[in-house]
Amino acid sequence: MTILPDLGTEILIPVCAIIGIGFSLFQWLLVSKVKLTPGSAASNNSGGGGKNGYGDYLIEEEEGLNDHNVVLKCAEIQNAISEGATSFLFTEYQYVGIFMIAFAILIFVFLGSVEGFSTKSQPCTYDPLKSCKPALATAGFSTISFVLGAVTSVVSGFLGMKIATYANARTTLEARKGVGKAFITAFRSGAVMGFLLAANGLLVLYITINVFKLYYGDDWEGLFESITGYGLGGSSMALFGRVGGGIYTKAADVGADLVGKVERNIPEDDPRNPAVIADNVGDNVGDIAGMGSDLFGSYAESSCAALVVASISSFGINHEFTPMLYPLLVSSVGIIICLITTLFATDFFEIKAVKEIEPALKNQLIISTVLMTVGIAIVSWIALPSSFTIFNFGTQKVVKNWQLFLCVAVGLWAGLIIGFVTEYYTSNAYSPVQDVADSCRTGAATNVIFGLALGYKSVIIPIFAIAVSIFVSFSFAAMYGIAVAALGMLSTIATGLAIDAYGPISDNAGGIAEMAGMSHRIRERTDALDAAGNTTAAIGKGFAIGSAALVSLALFGAFVSRASISTVDVLTPKVFIGLIVGAMLPYWFSAMTMKSVGSAALKMVEEVRRQFNTIPGLMEGTAKPDYATCVKISTDASIKEMIPPGALVMLTPLIVGIFFGVETLSGVLAGSLVSGVQIAISASNTGGAWDNAKKYIEAGVSEHARSLGPKGSDPHKAAVIGDTIGDPLKDTSGPSLNILIKLMAVESLVFAPFFATHGGLLFKIF
């Protein structure tokens, strides 16, 4: 028996989710208090005399920047960015919607055919005496949960983008009152997205389980098998969001940087640069909408993997509702813990100086991890029986509740370690990035060499962290342990996303300040916010990759259990060919995405050059560039180019499973996991380090940085080239790879019954 009764679980989970949604709406309300109409600044400021009130207000008067035209200009730019992002996402979702319908039909047909579309009840796999629902039912419900996951994923991404484009100009305007105000605005908007996403994902999953239960009754195995479609839907949308958004943002970014900074010597985000609006739109569709869908996918899949394994363990066999929903309870407590953590950044402590920004964001991670450890301990104590059994490849393994607590905790702390290692390698406060910046003295080639070396080296500690957490959690609780370790890493997803979304918002705020022609001091403040945001974005990617590795392994375990393979033997040729081909897939996928960015950037560079050469008065600032053409180039390129990489990931498991069977497929999954994680971590960190090395030279804070600068010097140009090469690495290939790893695994899991009955055609012929 558990201390927490089933009724308590049924109340606790939805209540936590609703609190999360309520909190995010409250934060949005606070952000919306910053007005984007002129004439309000005086009344805003007159109250708080002293530090953030009158003092700054008078300085604004002296700088002759008082308001009207600046505010109007900010509102106008924000409008352009918001429209661009919305129209791109709508175009993308139209294409993705067609794919979604087609894939849903595929799921239904393949899974329904397992028992020849019969509607009779079947004997259960694990207890032949009982009768379970037919495969046709699982096919139908898997299809429904696939669509639900896909829709939730798309909505998460879209809402995040809306919030970010709503907050960017408000952050810029707040920066006039001081860096603390701007930080709070950007951070709150990030929190809106984080909490909406975490709470929505939890609520939809919980409702789906309860609705499906009305039909399935006591057949929990069938129930949770059909829930796996939820994770598949979430991740397949995330793939297109990540790849499409990544190509969009980087085509614009590379085009804007190469012509603007290197050829024309104009600063970043200069309004004369035709690609500047596309670049800022890209930050929102790639980093925010893509990241949102991606982490939602991880979250959905780790929950699904845990539930599938639990349904064939003692929880599922004895129908214990509370311990069965342990993964959801961990996430519910996570929302409450993150809520408390967020208050530390916005309400308990005030940021007064630039150097306090990065520590404040890092403290978010530490506070949430420490509090969450306590939260998990409480949940494990009240929601689990003191001893239970977990399915372990054909046998039942006895597990104690404290062992399961350790599984979740080890995942949680591994996430923190990965976050901090990433930060060490990508923040310009530490020696790795400073060494990269220093290597720019001798030109771009040495910069590239140092950057690549840094990326490869940054893989070491995260891999050890992942390895330790896999070993510990598997030893304690088999595959279920790994699934809950992944959940532990994602349990603080609301805080992780808040920190992550903060980056693009402050990046946009800087762009708006530059385009609206605000003073140098304000641009300095937004740059400081942005540099911290770069590092936190890298931390967010580290989390996403680490959790993807654990989630993928958990799904792999669930797949092996469902396809009823007892062991995966590397020395059999069937498995080994799968292994070596699987390890190649991340390279093939990266090649596709990198080349897409390259060819789209090429078109962009040509267009930007054409405008500089043919529009008279553009460099002087008397004529306006044609922003719309650049936005169109990015949109067309990303929609066209996201199809082949997406098809590669979605079709590989199907082709391998149908023609080569489940053993080879298990090899492919293991291979892609092992090689994909390495490339993803190194690509993200290399790109992040190059970006911050460039910012380190531009900011010129230390003596060393000034000796390399100023903007436009040779070392700075070398740094810009490095940054430009790193762009597709850190924002397209790297982050999309973690979706490749997860998506192939979850897809194999959903189609496992079909592959087990009808797969392996080639080997059957010979």
PDB file of N, CA, C and O in Angstrom, residues 147-202:
ATOM      1  N   VAL A 147      -2.009  12.028 -32.481  1.00  0.00           N
ATOM      2  CA  VAL A 147      -2.530  13.335 -32.899  1.00  0.00           C
ATOM      3  C   VAL A 147      -2.536  14.313 -31.725  1.00  0.00           C
ATOM      4  O   VAL A 147      -2.155  15.478 -31.860  1.00  0.00           O
ATOM      5  N   LEU A 148      -2.926  13.814 -30.540  1.00  0.00           N
ATOM      6  CA  LEU A 148      -2.936  14.679 -29.352  1.00  0.00           C
ATOM      7  C   LEU A 148      -1.531  15.188 -29.038  1.00  0.00           C
ATOM      8  O   LEU A 148      -1.332  16.366 -28.752  1.00  0.00           O
ATOM      9  N   GLY A 149      -0.546  14.290 -29.087  1.00  0.00           N
ATOM     10  CA  GLY A 149       0.840  14.685 -28.809  1.00  0.00           C
ATOM     11  C   GLY A 149       1.312  15.714 -29.807  1.00  0.00           C
ATOM     12  O   GLY A 149       1.955  16.707 -29.456  1.00  0.00           O
ATOM     13  N   ALA A 150       0.976  15.473 -31.086  1.00  0.00           N
ATOM     14  CA  ALA A 150       1.416  16.388 -32.138  1.00  0.00           C
ATOM     15  C   ALA A 150       0.804  17.777 -31.942  1.00  0.00           C
ATOM     16  O   ALA A 150       1.497  18.789 -32.031  1.00  0.00           O
ATOM     17  N   VAL A 151      -0.482  17.795 -31.650  1.00  0.00           N
ATOM     18  CA  VAL A 151      -1.158  19.086 -31.478  1.00  0.00           C
ATOM     19  C   VAL A 151      -0.610  19.827 -30.260  1.00  0.00           C
ATOM     20  O   VAL A 151      -0.325  21.029 -30.319  1.00  0.00           O
ATOM     21  N   THR A 152      -0.410  19.097 -29.149  1.00  0.00           N
ATOM     22  CA  THR A 152       0.127  19.745 -27.945  1.00  0.00           C
ATOM     23  C   THR A 152       1.501  20.324 -28.222  1.00  0.00           C
ATOM     24  O   THR A 152       1.836  21.425 -27.794  1.00  0.00           O
ATOM     25  N   SER A 153       2.311  19.572 -28.978  1.00  0.00           N
ATOM     26  CA  SER A 153       3.661  20.010 -29.303  1.00  0.00           C
ATOM     27  C   SER A 153       3.639  21.300 -30.120  1.00  0.00           C
ATOM     28  O   SER A 153       4.361  22.259 -29.841  1.00  0.00           O
ATOM     29  N   VAL A 154       2.784  21.309 -31.135  1.00  0.00           N
ATOM     30  CA  VAL A 154       2.672  22.475 -32.010  1.00  0.00           C
ATOM     31  C   VAL A 154       2.176  23.689 -31.220  1.00  0.00           C
ATOM     32  O   VAL A 154       2.708  24.795 -31.340  1.00  0.00           O
ATOM     33  N   VAL A 155       1.168  23.467 -30.380  1.00  0.00           N
ATOM     34  CA  VAL A 155       0.611  24.565 -29.581  1.00  0.00           C
ATOM     35  C   VAL A 155       1.672  25.112 -28.621  1.00  0.00           C
ATOM     36  O   VAL A 155       1.821  26.324 -28.461  1.00  0.00           O
ATOM     37  N   SER A 156       2.451  24.204 -27.994  1.00  0.00           N
ATOM     38  CA  SER A 156       3.511  24.643 -27.083  1.00  0.00           C
ATOM     39  C   SER A 156       4.478  25.566 -27.801  1.00  0.00           C
ATOM     40  O   SER A 156       4.824  26.639 -27.307  1.00  0.00           O
ATOM     41  N   GLY A 157       4.933  25.127 -28.972  1.00  0.00           N
ATOM     42  CA  GLY A 157       5.889  25.933 -29.725  1.00  0.00           C
ATOM     43  C   GLY A 157       5.297  27.268 -30.119  1.00  0.00           C
ATOM     44  O   GLY A 157       5.925  28.318 -29.988  1.00  0.00           O
ATOM     45  N   PHE A 158       4.054  27.228 -30.586  1.00  0.00           N
ATOM     46  CA  PHE A 158       3.431  28.455 -31.089  1.00  0.00           C
ATOM     47  C   PHE A 158       3.215  29.467 -29.967  1.00  0.00           C
ATOM     48  O   PHE A 158       3.514  30.655 -30.111  1.00  0.00           O
ATOM     49  N   LEU A 159       2.709  28.998 -28.824  1.00  0.00           N
ATOM     50  CA  LEU A 159       2.480  29.912 -27.698  1.00  0.00           C
ATOM     51  C   LEU A 159       3.798  30.526 -27.227  1.00  0.00           C
ATOM     52  O   LEU A 159       3.868  31.711 -26.918  1.00  0.00           O
ATOM     53  N   GLY A 160       4.841  29.676 -27.174  1.00  0.00           N
ATOM     54  CA  GLY A 160       6.148  30.188 -26.760  1.00  0.00           C
ATOM     55  C   GLY A 160       6.595  31.318 -27.669  1.00  0.00           C
ATOM     56  O   GLY A 160       7.068  32.361 -27.211  1.00  0.00           O
ATOM     57  N   MET A 161       6.420  31.119 -28.972  1.00  0.00           N
ATOM     58  CA  MET A 161       6.823  32.137 -29.940  1.00  0.00           C
ATOM     59  C   MET A 161       6.010  33.420 -29.739  1.00  0.00           C
ATOM     60  O   MET A 161       6.551  34.526 -29.791  1.00  0.00           O
ATOM     61  N   LYS A 162       4.714  33.265 -29.512  1.00  0.00           N
ATOM     62  CA  LYS A 162       3.857  34.436 -29.308  1.00  0.00           C
ATOM     63  C   LYS A 162       4.325  35.247 -28.089  1.00  0.00           C
ATOM     64  O   LYS A 162       4.401  36.478 -28.132  1.00  0.00           O
ATOM     65  N   ILE A 163       4.619  34.544 -26.993  1.00  0.00           N
ATOM     66  CA  ILE A 163       5.063  35.214 -25.770  1.00  0.00           C
ATOM     67  C   ILE A 163       6.375  35.953 -26.032  1.00  0.00           C
ATOM     68  O   ILE A 163       6.563  37.092 -25.617  1.00  0.00           O
ATOM     69  N   ALA A 164       7.289  35.266 -26.718  1.00  0.00           N
ATOM     70  CA  ALA A 164       8.616  35.849 -26.944  1.00  0.00           C
ATOM     71  C   ALA A 164       8.524  37.101 -27.798  1.00  0.00           C
ATOM     72  O   ALA A 164       9.174  38.110 -27.512  1.00  0.00           O
ATOM     73  N   THR A 165       7.700  37.064 -28.852  1.00  0.00           N
ATOM     74  CA  THR A 165       7.611  38.249 -29.703  1.00  0.00           C
ATOM     75  C   THR A 165       6.821  39.352 -29.001  1.00  0.00           C
ATOM     76  O   THR A 165       6.932  40.510 -29.350  1.00  0.00           O
ATOM     77  N   TYR A 166       6.038  38.961 -27.998  1.00  0.00           N
ATOM     78  CA  TYR A 166       5.296  39.959 -27.235  1.00  0.00           C
ATOM     79  C   TYR A 166       6.250  40.676 -26.279  1.00  0.00           C
ATOM     80  O   TYR A 166       6.111  41.864 -26.010  1.00  0.00           O
ATOM     81  N   ALA A 167       7.246  39.932 -25.786  1.00  0.00           N
ATOM     82  CA  ALA A 167       8.089  40.463 -24.711  1.00  0.00           C
ATOM     83  C   ALA A 167       9.346  41.174 -25.195  1.00  0.00           C
ATOM     84  O   ALA A 167       9.953  41.930 -24.432  1.00  0.00           O
ATOM     85  N   ASN A 168       9.765  40.915 -26.450  1.00  0.00           N
ATOM     86  CA  ASN A 168      11.085  41.434 -26.839  1.00  0.00           C
ATOM     87  C   ASN A 168      11.188  42.960 -26.780  1.00  0.00           C
ATOM     88  O   ASN A 168      12.125  43.498 -26.189  1.00  0.00           O
ATOM     89  N   ALA A 169      10.200  43.658 -27.357  1.00  0.00           N
ATOM     90  CA  ALA A 169      10.273  45.124 -27.346  1.00  0.00           C
ATOM     91  C   ALA A 169      10.074  45.668 -25.936  1.00  0.00           C
ATOM     92  O   ALA A 169      10.640  46.698 -25.560  1.00  0.00           O
ATOM     93  N   ARG A 170       9.286  44.963 -25.150  1.00  0.00           N
ATOM     94  CA  ARG A 170       9.069  45.411 -23.767  1.00  0.00           C
ATOM     95  C   ARG A 170      10.366  45.330 -22.972  1.00  0.00           C
ATOM     96  O   ARG A 170      10.647  46.170 -22.124  1.00  0.00           O
ATOM     97  N   THR A 171      11.168  44.292 -23.260  1.00  0.00           N
ATOM     98  CA  THR A 171      12.472  44.184 -22.599  1.00  0.00           C
ATOM     99  C   THR A 171      13.364  45.355 -22.996  1.00  0.00           C
ATOM    100  O   THR A 171      14.055  45.943 -22.160  1.00  0.00           O
ATOM    101  N   THR A 172      13.334  45.710 -24.286  1.00  0.00           N
ATOM    102  CA  THR A 172      14.142  46.848 -24.758  1.00  0.00           C
ATOM    103  C   THR A 172      13.758  48.124 -24.024  1.00  0.00           C
ATOM    104  O   THR A 172      14.623  48.882 -23.573  1.00  0.00           O
ATOM    105  N   LEU A 173      12.462  48.378 -23.910  1.00  0.00           N
ATOM    106  CA  LEU A 173      12.009  49.617 -23.270  1.00  0.00           C
ATOM    107  C   LEU A 173      12.365  49.617 -21.784  1.00  0.00           C
ATOM    108  O   LEU A 173      12.724  50.652 -21.222  1.00  0.00           O
ATOM    109  N   GLU A 174      12.281  48.456 -21.141  1.00  0.00           N
ATOM    110  CA  GLU A 174      12.635  48.384 -19.728  1.00  0.00           C
ATOM    111  C   GLU A 174      14.129  48.621 -19.526  1.00  0.00           C
ATOM    112  O   GLU A 174      14.549  49.069 -18.463  1.00  0.00           O
ATOM    113  N   ALA A 175      14.929  48.297 -20.553  1.00  0.00           N
ATOM    114  CA  ALA A 175      16.386  48.459 -20.420  1.00  0.00           C
ATOM    115  C   ALA A 175      16.755  49.931 -20.231  1.00  0.00           C
ATOM    116  O   ALA A 175      17.843  50.245 -19.741  1.00  0.00           O
ATOM    117  N   ARG A 176      15.834  50.847 -20.584  1.00  0.00           N
ATOM    118  CA  ARG A 176      16.140  52.269 -20.362  1.00  0.00           C
ATOM    119  C   ARG A 176      16.162  52.588 -18.875  1.00  0.00           C
ATOM    120  O   ARG A 176      16.770  53.550 -18.438  1.00  0.00           O
ATOM    121  N   LYS A 177      15.448  51.765 -18.081  1.00  0.00           N
ATOM    122  CA  LYS A 177      15.384  52.040 -16.641  1.00  0.00           C
ATOM    123  C   LYS A 177      16.464  51.297 -15.868  1.00  0.00           C
ATOM    124  O   LYS A 177      16.536  51.416 -14.669  1.00  0.00           O
ATOM    125  N   GLY A 178      17.223  50.460 -16.553  1.00  0.00           N
ATOM    126  CA  GLY A 178      18.267  49.719 -15.851  1.00  0.00           C
ATOM    127  C   GLY A 178      18.242  48.257 -16.237  1.00  0.00           C
ATOM    128  O   GLY A 178      17.231  47.741 -16.724  1.00  0.00           O
ATOM    129  N   VAL A 179      19.367  47.616 -16.011  1.00  0.00           N
ATOM    130  CA  VAL A 179      19.521  46.247 -16.475  1.00  0.00           C
ATOM    131  C   VAL A 179      18.631  45.285 -15.672  1.00  0.00           C
ATOM    132  O   VAL A 179      18.142  44.292 -16.198  1.00  0.00           O
ATOM    133  N   GLY A 180      18.372  45.602 -14.400  1.00  0.00           N
ATOM    134  CA  GLY A 180      17.559  44.729 -13.554  1.00  0.00           C
ATOM    135  C   GLY A 180      16.142  44.591 -14.070  1.00  0.00           C
ATOM    136  O   GLY A 180      15.589  43.493 -14.154  1.00  0.00           O
ATOM    137  N   LYS A 181      15.552  45.731 -14.445  1.00  0.00           N
ATOM    138  CA  LYS A 181      14.178  45.735 -14.954  1.00  0.00           C
ATOM    139  C   LYS A 181      14.074  44.914 -16.238  1.00  0.00           C
ATOM    140  O   LYS A 181      13.139  44.143 -16.427  1.00  0.00           O
ATOM    141  N   ALA A 182      15.068  45.122 -17.108  1.00  0.00           N
ATOM    142  CA  ALA A 182      15.039  44.416 -18.393  1.00  0.00           C
ATOM    143  C   ALA A 182      15.165  42.914 -18.163  1.00  0.00           C
ATOM    144  O   ALA A 182      14.475  42.108 -18.788  1.00  0.00           O
ATOM    145  N   PHE A 183      16.047  42.547 -17.235  1.00  0.00           N
ATOM    146  CA  PHE A 183      16.254  41.133 -16.937  1.00  0.00           C
ATOM    147  C   PHE A 183      14.952  40.485 -16.469  1.00  0.00           C
ATOM    148  O   PHE A 183      14.574  39.413 -16.925  1.00  0.00           O
ATOM    149  N   ILE A 184      14.264  41.181 -15.553  1.00  0.00           N
ATOM    150  CA  ILE A 184      13.036  40.597 -14.997  1.00  0.00           C
ATOM    151  C   ILE A 184      11.980  40.409 -16.079  1.00  0.00           C
ATOM    152  O   ILE A 184      11.311  39.385 -16.149  1.00  0.00           O
ATOM    153  N   THR A 185      11.869  41.402 -16.978  1.00  0.00           N
ATOM    154  CA  THR A 185      10.880  41.277 -18.053  1.00  0.00           C
ATOM    155  C   THR A 185      11.194  40.083 -18.939  1.00  0.00           C
ATOM    156  O   THR A 185      10.314  39.272 -19.248  1.00  0.00           O
ATOM    157  N   ALA A 186      12.475  39.953 -19.341  1.00  0.00           N
ATOM    158  CA  ALA A 186      12.845  38.847 -20.222  1.00  0.00           C
ATOM    159  C   ALA A 186      12.652  37.511 -19.511  1.00  0.00           C
ATOM    160  O   ALA A 186      12.150  36.548 -20.087  1.00  0.00           O
ATOM    161  N   PHE A 187      13.032  37.474 -18.236  1.00  0.00           N
ATOM    162  CA  PHE A 187      12.971  36.207 -17.514  1.00  0.00           C
ATOM    163  C   PHE A 187      11.526  35.775 -17.274  1.00  0.00           C
ATOM    164  O   PHE A 187      11.182  34.599 -17.417  1.00  0.00           O
ATOM    165  N   ARG A 188      10.681  36.766 -16.935  1.00  0.00           N
ATOM    166  CA  ARG A 188       9.271  36.435 -16.704  1.00  0.00           C
ATOM    167  C   ARG A 188       8.632  35.855 -17.959  1.00  0.00           C
ATOM    168  O   ARG A 188       7.874  34.892 -17.892  1.00  0.00           O
ATOM    169  N   SER A 189       8.962  36.449 -19.098  1.00  0.00           N
ATOM    170  CA  SER A 189       8.349  35.950 -20.335  1.00  0.00           C
ATOM    171  C   SER A 189       8.821  34.537 -20.619  1.00  0.00           C
ATOM    172  O   SER A 189       8.061  33.710 -21.113  1.00  0.00           O
ATOM    173  N   GLY A 190      10.101  34.261 -20.297  1.00  0.00           N
ATOM    174  CA  GLY A 190      10.588  32.899 -20.453  1.00  0.00           C
ATOM    175  C   GLY A 190       9.803  31.954 -19.554  1.00  0.00           C
ATOM    176  O   GLY A 190       9.430  30.851 -19.957  1.00  0.00           O
ATOM    177  N   ALA A 191       9.519  32.417 -18.326  1.00  0.00           N
ATOM    178  CA  ALA A 191       8.783  31.592 -17.371  1.00  0.00           C
ATOM    179  C   ALA A 191       7.373  31.295 -17.877  1.00  0.00           C
ATOM    180  O   ALA A 191       6.853  30.193 -17.667  1.00  0.00           O
ATOM    181  N   VAL A 192       6.765  32.270 -18.546  1.00  0.00           N
ATOM    182  CA  VAL A 192       5.421  32.038 -19.100  1.00  0.00           C
ATOM    183  C   VAL A 192       5.460  30.799 -19.980  1.00  0.00           C
ATOM    184  O   VAL A 192       4.655  29.874 -19.847  1.00  0.00           O
ATOM    185  N   MET A 193       6.467  30.759 -20.865  1.00  0.00           N
ATOM    186  CA  MET A 193       6.551  29.641 -21.783  1.00  0.00           C
ATOM    187  C   MET A 193       6.846  28.335 -21.045  1.00  0.00           C
ATOM    188  O   MET A 193       6.218  27.311 -21.292  1.00  0.00           O
ATOM    189  N   GLY A 194       7.823  28.390 -20.128  1.00  0.00           N
ATOM    190  CA  GLY A 194       8.217  27.184 -19.408  1.00  0.00           C
ATOM    191  C   GLY A 194       7.053  26.537 -18.674  1.00  0.00           C
ATOM    192  O   GLY A 194       6.817  25.332 -18.790  1.00  0.00           O
ATOM    193  N   PHE A 195       6.293  27.353 -17.942  1.00  0.00           N
ATOM    194  CA  PHE A 195       5.212  26.788 -17.131  1.00  0.00           C
ATOM    195  C   PHE A 195       4.035  26.344 -17.983  1.00  0.00           C
ATOM    196  O   PHE A 195       3.420  25.310 -17.716  1.00  0.00           O
ATOM    197  N   LEU A 196       3.723  27.120 -19.037  1.00  0.00           N
ATOM    198  CA  LEU A 196       2.631  26.716 -19.927  1.00  0.00           C
ATOM    199  C   LEU A 196       2.915  25.341 -20.498  1.00  0.00           C
ATOM    200  O   LEU A 196       2.058  24.455 -20.520  1.00  0.00           O
ATOM    201  N   LEU A 197       4.166  25.186 -20.955  1.00  0.00           N
ATOM    202  CA  LEU A 197       4.523  23.952 -21.639  1.00  0.00           C
ATOM    203  C   LEU A 197       4.510  22.758 -20.682  1.00  0.00           C
ATOM    204  O   LEU A 197       3.921  21.718 -20.971  1.00  0.00           O
ATOM    205  N   ALA A 198       5.147  22.924 -19.522  1.00  0.00           N
ATOM    206  CA  ALA A 198       5.224  21.815 -18.571  1.00  0.00           C
ATOM    207  C   ALA A 198       3.817  21.420 -18.110  1.00  0.00           C
ATOM    208  O   ALA A 198       3.470  20.234 -18.058  1.00  0.00           O
ATOM    209  N   ALA A 199       3.003  22.419 -17.805  1.00  0.00           N
ATOM    210  CA  ALA A 199       1.666  22.139 -17.280  1.00  0.00           C
ATOM    211  C   ALA A 199       0.758  21.545 -18.363  1.00  0.00           C
ATOM    212  O   ALA A 199       0.016  20.594 -18.111  1.00  0.00           O
ATOM    213  N   ASN A 200       0.851  22.093 -19.575  1.00  0.00           N
ATOM    214  CA  ASN A 200       0.027  21.566 -20.672  1.00  0.00           C
ATOM    215  C   ASN A 200       0.352  20.116 -20.972  1.00  0.00           C
ATOM    216  O   ASN A 200      -0.538  19.286 -21.129  1.00  0.00           O
ATOM    217  N   GLY A 201       1.662  19.838 -21.065  1.00  0.00           N
ATOM    218  CA  GLY A 201       2.080  18.476 -21.377  1.00  0.00           C
ATOM    219  C   GLY A 201       1.543  17.500 -20.339  1.00  0.00           C
ATOM    220  O   GLY A 201       1.024  16.432 -20.672  1.00  0.00           O
ATOM    221  N   LEU A 202       1.650  17.893 -19.077  1.00  0.00           N
ATOM    222  CA  LEU A 202       1.203  17.030 -17.975  1.00  0.00           C
ATOM    223  C   LEU A 202      -0.312  16.832 -18.008  1.00  0.00           C
ATOM    224  O   LEU A 202      -0.816  15.708 -17.900  1.00  0.00           O
TER     225      LEU A 202
END
